[in-house]
mmCIF file of C-alpha atoms in Angstrom:
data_model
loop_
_atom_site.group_PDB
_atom_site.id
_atom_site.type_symbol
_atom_site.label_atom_id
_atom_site.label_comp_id
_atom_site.label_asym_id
_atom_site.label_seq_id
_atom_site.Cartn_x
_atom_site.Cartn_y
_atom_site.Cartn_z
ATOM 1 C CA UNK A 217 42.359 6.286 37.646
ATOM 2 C CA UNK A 218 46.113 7.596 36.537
ATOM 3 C CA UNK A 219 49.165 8.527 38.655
ATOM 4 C CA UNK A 220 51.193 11.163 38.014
ATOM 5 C CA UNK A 221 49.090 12.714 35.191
ATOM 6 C CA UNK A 222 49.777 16.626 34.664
ATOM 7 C CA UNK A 223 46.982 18.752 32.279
ATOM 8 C CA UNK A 224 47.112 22.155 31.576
ATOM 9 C CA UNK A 225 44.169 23.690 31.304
ATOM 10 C CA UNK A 226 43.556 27.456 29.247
ATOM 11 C CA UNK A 227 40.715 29.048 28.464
ATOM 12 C CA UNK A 228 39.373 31.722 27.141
ATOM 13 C CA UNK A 229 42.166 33.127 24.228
ATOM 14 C CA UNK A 230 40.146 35.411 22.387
ATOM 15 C CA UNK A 231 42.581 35.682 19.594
ATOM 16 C CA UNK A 232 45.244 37.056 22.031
ATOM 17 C CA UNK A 233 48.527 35.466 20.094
ATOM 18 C CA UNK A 234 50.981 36.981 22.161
ATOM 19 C CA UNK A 235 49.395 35.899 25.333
ATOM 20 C CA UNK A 236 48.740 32.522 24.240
ATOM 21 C CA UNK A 237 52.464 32.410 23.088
ATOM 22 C CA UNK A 238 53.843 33.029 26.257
ATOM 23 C CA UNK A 239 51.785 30.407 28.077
ATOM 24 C CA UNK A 240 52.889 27.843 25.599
ATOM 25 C CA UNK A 241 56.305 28.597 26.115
ATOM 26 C CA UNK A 242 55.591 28.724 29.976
ATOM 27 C CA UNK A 243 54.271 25.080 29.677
ATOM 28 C CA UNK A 244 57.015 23.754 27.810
ATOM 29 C CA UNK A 245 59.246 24.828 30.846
ATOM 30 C CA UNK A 246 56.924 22.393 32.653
ATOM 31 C CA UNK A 247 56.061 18.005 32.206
ATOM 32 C CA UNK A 248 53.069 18.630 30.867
ATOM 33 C CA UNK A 249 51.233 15.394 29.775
ATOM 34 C CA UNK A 250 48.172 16.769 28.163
ATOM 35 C CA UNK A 251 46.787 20.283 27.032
ATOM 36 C CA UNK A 252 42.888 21.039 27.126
ATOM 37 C CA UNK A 253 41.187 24.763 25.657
ATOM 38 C CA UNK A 254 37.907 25.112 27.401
ATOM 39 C CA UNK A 255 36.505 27.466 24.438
ATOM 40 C CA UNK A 256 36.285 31.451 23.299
ATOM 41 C CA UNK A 257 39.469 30.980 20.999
ATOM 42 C CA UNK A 258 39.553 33.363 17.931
ATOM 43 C CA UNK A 259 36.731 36.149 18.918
ATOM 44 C CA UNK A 260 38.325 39.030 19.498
ATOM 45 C CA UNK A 261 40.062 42.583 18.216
ATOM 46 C CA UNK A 262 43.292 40.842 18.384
ATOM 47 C CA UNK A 263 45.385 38.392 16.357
ATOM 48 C CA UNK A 264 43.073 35.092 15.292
ATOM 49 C CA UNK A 265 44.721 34.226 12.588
ATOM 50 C CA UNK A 266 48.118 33.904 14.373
ATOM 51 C CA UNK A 267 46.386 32.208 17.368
ATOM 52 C CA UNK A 268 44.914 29.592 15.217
ATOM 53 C CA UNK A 269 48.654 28.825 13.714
ATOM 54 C CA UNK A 270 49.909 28.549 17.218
ATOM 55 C CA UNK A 271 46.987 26.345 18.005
ATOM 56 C CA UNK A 272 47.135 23.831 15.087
ATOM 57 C CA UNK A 273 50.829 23.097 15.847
ATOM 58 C CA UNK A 274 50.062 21.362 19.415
ATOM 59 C CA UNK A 275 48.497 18.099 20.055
ATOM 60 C CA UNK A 276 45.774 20.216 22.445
ATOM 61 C CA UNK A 277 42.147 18.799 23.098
ATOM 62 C CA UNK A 278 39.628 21.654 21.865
ATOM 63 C CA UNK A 279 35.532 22.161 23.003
ATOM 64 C CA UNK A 280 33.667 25.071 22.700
ATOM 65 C CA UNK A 281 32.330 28.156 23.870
ATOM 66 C CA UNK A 282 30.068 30.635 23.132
ATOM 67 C CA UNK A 283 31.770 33.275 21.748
ATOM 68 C CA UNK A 284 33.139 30.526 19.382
ATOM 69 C CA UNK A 285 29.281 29.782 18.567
ATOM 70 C CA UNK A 286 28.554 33.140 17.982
ATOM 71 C CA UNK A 287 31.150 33.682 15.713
ATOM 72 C CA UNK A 288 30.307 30.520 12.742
ATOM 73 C CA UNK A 289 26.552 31.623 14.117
ATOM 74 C CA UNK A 290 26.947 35.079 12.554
ATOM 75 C CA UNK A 291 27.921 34.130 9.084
ATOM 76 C CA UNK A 292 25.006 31.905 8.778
ATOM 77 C CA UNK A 293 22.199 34.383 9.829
ATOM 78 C CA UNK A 294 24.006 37.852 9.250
ATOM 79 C CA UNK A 295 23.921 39.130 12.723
ATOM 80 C CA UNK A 296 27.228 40.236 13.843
ATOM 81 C CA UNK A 297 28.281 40.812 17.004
ATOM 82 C CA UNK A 298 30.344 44.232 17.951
ATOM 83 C CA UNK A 299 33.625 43.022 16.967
ATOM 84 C CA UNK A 300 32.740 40.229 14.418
ATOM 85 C CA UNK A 301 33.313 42.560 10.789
ATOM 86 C CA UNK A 302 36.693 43.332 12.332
ATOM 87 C CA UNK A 303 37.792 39.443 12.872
ATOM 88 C CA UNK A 304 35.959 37.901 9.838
ATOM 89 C CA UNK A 305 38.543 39.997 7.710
ATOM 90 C CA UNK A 306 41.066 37.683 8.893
ATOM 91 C CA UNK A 307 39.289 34.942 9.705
ATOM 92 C CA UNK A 308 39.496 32.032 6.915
ATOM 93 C CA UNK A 309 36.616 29.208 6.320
ATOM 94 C CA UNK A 310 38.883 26.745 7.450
ATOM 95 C CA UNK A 311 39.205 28.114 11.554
ATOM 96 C CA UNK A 312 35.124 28.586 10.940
ATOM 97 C CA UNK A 313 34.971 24.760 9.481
ATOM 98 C CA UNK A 314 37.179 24.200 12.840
ATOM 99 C CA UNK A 315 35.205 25.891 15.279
ATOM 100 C CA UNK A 316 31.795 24.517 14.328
ATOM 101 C CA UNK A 317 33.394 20.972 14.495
ATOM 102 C CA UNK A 318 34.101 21.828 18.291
ATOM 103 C CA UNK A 319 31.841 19.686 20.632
ATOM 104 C CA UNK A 320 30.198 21.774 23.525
ATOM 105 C CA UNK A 321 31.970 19.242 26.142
ATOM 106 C CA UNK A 322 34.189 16.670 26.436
ATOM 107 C CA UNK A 323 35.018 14.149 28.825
ATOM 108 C CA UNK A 324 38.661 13.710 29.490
ATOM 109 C CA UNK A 325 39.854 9.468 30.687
ATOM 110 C CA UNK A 326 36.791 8.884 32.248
ATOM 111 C CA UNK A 327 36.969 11.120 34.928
ATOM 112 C CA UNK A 328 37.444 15.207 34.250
ATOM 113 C CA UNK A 329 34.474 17.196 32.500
ATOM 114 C CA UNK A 330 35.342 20.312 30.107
ATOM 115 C CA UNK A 331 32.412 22.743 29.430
ATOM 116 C CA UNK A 332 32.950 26.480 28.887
ATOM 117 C CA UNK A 333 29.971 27.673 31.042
ATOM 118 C CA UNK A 334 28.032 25.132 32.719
ATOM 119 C CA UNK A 335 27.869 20.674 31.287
ATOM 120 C CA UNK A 336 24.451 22.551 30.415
ATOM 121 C CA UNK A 337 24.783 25.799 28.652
ATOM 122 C CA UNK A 338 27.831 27.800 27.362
ATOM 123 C CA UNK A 339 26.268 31.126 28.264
ATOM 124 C CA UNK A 340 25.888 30.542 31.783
ATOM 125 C CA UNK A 341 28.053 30.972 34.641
ATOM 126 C CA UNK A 342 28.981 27.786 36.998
ATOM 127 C CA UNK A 343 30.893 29.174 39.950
ATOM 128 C CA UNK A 344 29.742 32.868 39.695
ATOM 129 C CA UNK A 345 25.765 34.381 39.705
ATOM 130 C CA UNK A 346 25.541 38.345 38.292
ATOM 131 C CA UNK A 347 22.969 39.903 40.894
ATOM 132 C CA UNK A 348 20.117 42.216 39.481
ATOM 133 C CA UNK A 349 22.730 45.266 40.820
ATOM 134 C CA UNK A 350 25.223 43.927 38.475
ATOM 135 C CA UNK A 351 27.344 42.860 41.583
ATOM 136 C CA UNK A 352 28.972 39.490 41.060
ATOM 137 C CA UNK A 353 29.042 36.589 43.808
ATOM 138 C CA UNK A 354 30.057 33.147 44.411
ATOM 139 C CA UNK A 355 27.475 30.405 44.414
ATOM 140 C CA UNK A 356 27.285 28.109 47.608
ATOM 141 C CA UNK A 357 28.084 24.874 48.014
ATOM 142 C CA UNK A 358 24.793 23.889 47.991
ATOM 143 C CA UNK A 359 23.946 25.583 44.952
ATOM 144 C CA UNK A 360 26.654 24.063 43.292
ATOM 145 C CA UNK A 361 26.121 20.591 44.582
ATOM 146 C CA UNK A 362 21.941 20.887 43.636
ATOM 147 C CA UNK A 363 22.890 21.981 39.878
ATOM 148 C CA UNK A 364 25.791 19.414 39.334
ATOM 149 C CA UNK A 365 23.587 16.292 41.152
ATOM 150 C CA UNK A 366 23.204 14.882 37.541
ATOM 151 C CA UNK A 367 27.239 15.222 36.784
ATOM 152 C CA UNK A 368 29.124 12.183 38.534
ATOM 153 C CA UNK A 369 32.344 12.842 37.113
ATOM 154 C CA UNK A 370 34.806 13.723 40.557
ATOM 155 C CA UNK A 371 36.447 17.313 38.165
ATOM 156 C CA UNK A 372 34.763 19.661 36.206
ATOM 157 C CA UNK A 373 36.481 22.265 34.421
ATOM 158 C CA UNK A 374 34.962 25.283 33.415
ATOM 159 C CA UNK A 375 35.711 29.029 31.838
ATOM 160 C CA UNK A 376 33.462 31.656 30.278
ATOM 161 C CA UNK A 377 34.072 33.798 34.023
ATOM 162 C CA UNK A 378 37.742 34.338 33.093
ATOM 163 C CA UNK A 379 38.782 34.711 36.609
ATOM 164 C CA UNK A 380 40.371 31.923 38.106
ATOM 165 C CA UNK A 381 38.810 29.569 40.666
ATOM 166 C CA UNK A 382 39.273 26.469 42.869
ATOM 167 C CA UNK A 383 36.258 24.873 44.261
ATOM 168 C CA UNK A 384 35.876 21.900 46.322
ATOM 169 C CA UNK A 385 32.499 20.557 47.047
ATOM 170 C CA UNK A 386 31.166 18.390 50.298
ATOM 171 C CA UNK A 387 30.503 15.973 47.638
ATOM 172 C CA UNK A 388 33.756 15.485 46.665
ATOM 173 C CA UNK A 389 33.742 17.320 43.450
ATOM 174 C CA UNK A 390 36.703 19.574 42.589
ATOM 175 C CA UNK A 391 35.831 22.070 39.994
ATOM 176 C CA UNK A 392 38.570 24.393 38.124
ATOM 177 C CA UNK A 393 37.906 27.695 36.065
ATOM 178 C CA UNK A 394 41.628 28.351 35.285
ATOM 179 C CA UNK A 395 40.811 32.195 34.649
ATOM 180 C CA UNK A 396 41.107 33.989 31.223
ATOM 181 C CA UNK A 397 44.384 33.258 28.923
ATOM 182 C CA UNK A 398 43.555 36.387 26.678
ATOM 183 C CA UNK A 399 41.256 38.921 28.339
ATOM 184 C CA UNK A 400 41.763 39.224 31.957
ATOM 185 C CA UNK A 401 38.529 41.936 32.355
ATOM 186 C CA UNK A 402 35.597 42.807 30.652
ATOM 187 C CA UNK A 403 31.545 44.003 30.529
ATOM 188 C CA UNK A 404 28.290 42.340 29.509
ATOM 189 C CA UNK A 405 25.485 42.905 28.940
ATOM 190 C CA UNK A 406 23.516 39.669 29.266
ATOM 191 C CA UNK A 407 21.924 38.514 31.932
ATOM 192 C CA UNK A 408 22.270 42.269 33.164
ATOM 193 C CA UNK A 409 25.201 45.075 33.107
ATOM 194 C CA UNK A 410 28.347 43.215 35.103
ATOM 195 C CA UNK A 411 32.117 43.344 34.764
ATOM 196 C CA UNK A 412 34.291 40.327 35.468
ATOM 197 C CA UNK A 413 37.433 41.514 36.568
ATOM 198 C CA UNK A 414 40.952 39.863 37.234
ATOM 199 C CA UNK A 415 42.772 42.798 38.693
ATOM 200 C CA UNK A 416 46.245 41.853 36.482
ATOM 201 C CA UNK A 417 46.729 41.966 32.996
ATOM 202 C CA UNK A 418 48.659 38.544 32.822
ATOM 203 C CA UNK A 419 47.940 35.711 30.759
ATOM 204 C CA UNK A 420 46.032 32.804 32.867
ATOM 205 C CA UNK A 421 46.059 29.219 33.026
ATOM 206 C CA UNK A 422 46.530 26.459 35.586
ATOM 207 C CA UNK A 423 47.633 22.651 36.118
ATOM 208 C CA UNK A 424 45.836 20.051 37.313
ATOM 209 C CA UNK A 425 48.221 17.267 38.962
ATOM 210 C CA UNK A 426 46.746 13.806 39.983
ATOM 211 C CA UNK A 427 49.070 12.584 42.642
ATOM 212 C CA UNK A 428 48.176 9.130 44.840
ATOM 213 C CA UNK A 429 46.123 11.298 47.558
ATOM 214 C CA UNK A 430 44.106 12.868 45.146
ATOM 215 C CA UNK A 431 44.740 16.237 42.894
ATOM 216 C CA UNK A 432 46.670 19.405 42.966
ATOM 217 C CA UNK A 433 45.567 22.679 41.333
ATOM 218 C CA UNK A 434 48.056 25.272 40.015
ATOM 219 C CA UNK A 435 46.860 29.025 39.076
ATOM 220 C CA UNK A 436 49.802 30.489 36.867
ATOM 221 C CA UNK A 437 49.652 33.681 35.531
ATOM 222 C CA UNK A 438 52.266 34.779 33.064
ATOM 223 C CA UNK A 439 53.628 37.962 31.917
ATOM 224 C CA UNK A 440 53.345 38.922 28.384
ATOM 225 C CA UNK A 441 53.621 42.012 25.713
ATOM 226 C CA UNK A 442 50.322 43.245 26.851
ATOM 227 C CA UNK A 443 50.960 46.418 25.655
ATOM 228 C CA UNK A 444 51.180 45.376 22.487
ATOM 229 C CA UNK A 445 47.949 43.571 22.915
ATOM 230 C CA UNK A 446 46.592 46.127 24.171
ATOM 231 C CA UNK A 447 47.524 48.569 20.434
ATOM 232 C CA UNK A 448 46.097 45.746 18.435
ATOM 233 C CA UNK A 449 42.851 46.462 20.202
ATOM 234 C CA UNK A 450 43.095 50.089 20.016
ATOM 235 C CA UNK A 451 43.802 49.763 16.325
ATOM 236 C CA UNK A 452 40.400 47.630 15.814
ATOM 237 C CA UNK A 453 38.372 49.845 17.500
ATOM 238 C CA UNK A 454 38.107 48.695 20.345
ATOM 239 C CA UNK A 455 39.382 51.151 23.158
ATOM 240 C CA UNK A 456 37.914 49.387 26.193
ATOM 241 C CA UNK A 457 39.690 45.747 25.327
ATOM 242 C CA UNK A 458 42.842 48.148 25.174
ATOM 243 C CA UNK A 459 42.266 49.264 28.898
ATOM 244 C CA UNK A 460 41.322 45.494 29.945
ATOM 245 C CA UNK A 461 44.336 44.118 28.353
ATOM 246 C CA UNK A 462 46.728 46.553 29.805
ATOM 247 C CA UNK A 463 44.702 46.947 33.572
ATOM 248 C CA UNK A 464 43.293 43.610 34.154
ATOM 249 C CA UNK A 465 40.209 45.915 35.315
ATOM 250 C CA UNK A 466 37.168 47.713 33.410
#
């Protein structure tokens, strides 16, 4: 194990460069020792190309997730999702090379797991189950503890929800969805009609601080030009990511 070992953990971008900017500058206010991105980087109405930039210029450990899969996915069998003509204008071959070289986890010294959705799927939710009604709730314990009995490692970090979570299990595990850097609200379709809401339009991440009696979890959220977000979206085409960036709500 390691002492005195910060990570910051983000998740969740979706191409949102001026978010993303403000949370790096937030960190480097802060002894950060390590950087991981738990997936859904560039997909988005937003700014990929400028997110990518900011990206390449850190030492930051990458997996991931399936809106990143979707994206390469689409170019090879022609199926594009809603906002996927809009973004592969300014997306080059190289961030598509980049993405599909992403591995689906990752396991951090030994001891921390990064997946997007589940160690399992990238799709699926860990922490939260969407009801038939579209209602969203927390899993139990003992759901938890039954689908992670194969996983050994003591923290799992996860995204894909965007809204941030601290769970500690009877088992010991600790597992960490730091919430949504780029896109604190939005609706699905899949596995039925939900919205995941964060109720503030700030940009989200958190630290994770090993300390001799075990770890710490921070939640940060940090303002940013989400208005002008929130135009870039509008000017896409995309009128409800305008009203998520700017509300935090659906």
């Amino acid at each position: 194990m390691f002492e005195q070992t910060k990570l910051a953990i983000l998740a969740d971008i979706h191409g949102n460069a001026w978010a993303l900017d403000a949370v790096l500058t937030d960190l480097d206010q802060r002894q950060i020792d390590a950087i991981v991105n738990l997936g859904d980087t560039l997909l988005g109405p937003l700014d990929p190309q400028r997110t990518y930039d900011l990206l390449q210029r850190r030492d930051i450990i990458h997996i991931s997730g399936n809106q990143d899969r979707i994206l390469w996915e689409s170019l090879e069998d022609h199926t594009l999702s809603t906002h996927a003509p809009s973004i592969l204008k300014e997306t080059t071959p190289q961030q598509i090379s980049w993405l599909q070289s992403l591995p689906a986890t990752y396991i951090w010294r030994d001891s921390i797991l990064l997946c997007h959705g589940t160690p399992f799927s990238d799709e699926t939710y860990l922490l939260e189950e969407i009801i038939n009604d579209g209602s969203v709730r927390t899993r139990s314990s003992e759901e938890l503890e039954s689908s992670l009995a194969s996983i050994h490692y003591p923290v799992l970090l996860c995204g894909h929800s965007h809204i941030p979570r601290t769970v500690m299990l009877r088992d010991g595990k600790l597992i960490v969805n730091p919430g949504s850097v780029g896109l604190p609200a939005y609706t699905d379709e899949s596995p039925v009609p939900h919205a995941m809401e964060s109720c503030t339009p700030h940009a989200k991440y958190a630290i994770l601080t090993h300390q001799v009696k075990g770890w710490t979890v921070e939640h940060i959220e940090v303002p940013y030009d989400w208005e002008r977000a929130s135009r870039a979206a509008s000017q896409h085409g995309r009128d409800d990511w305008a009203n998520w960036l700017k509300t935090g709500r659906v």
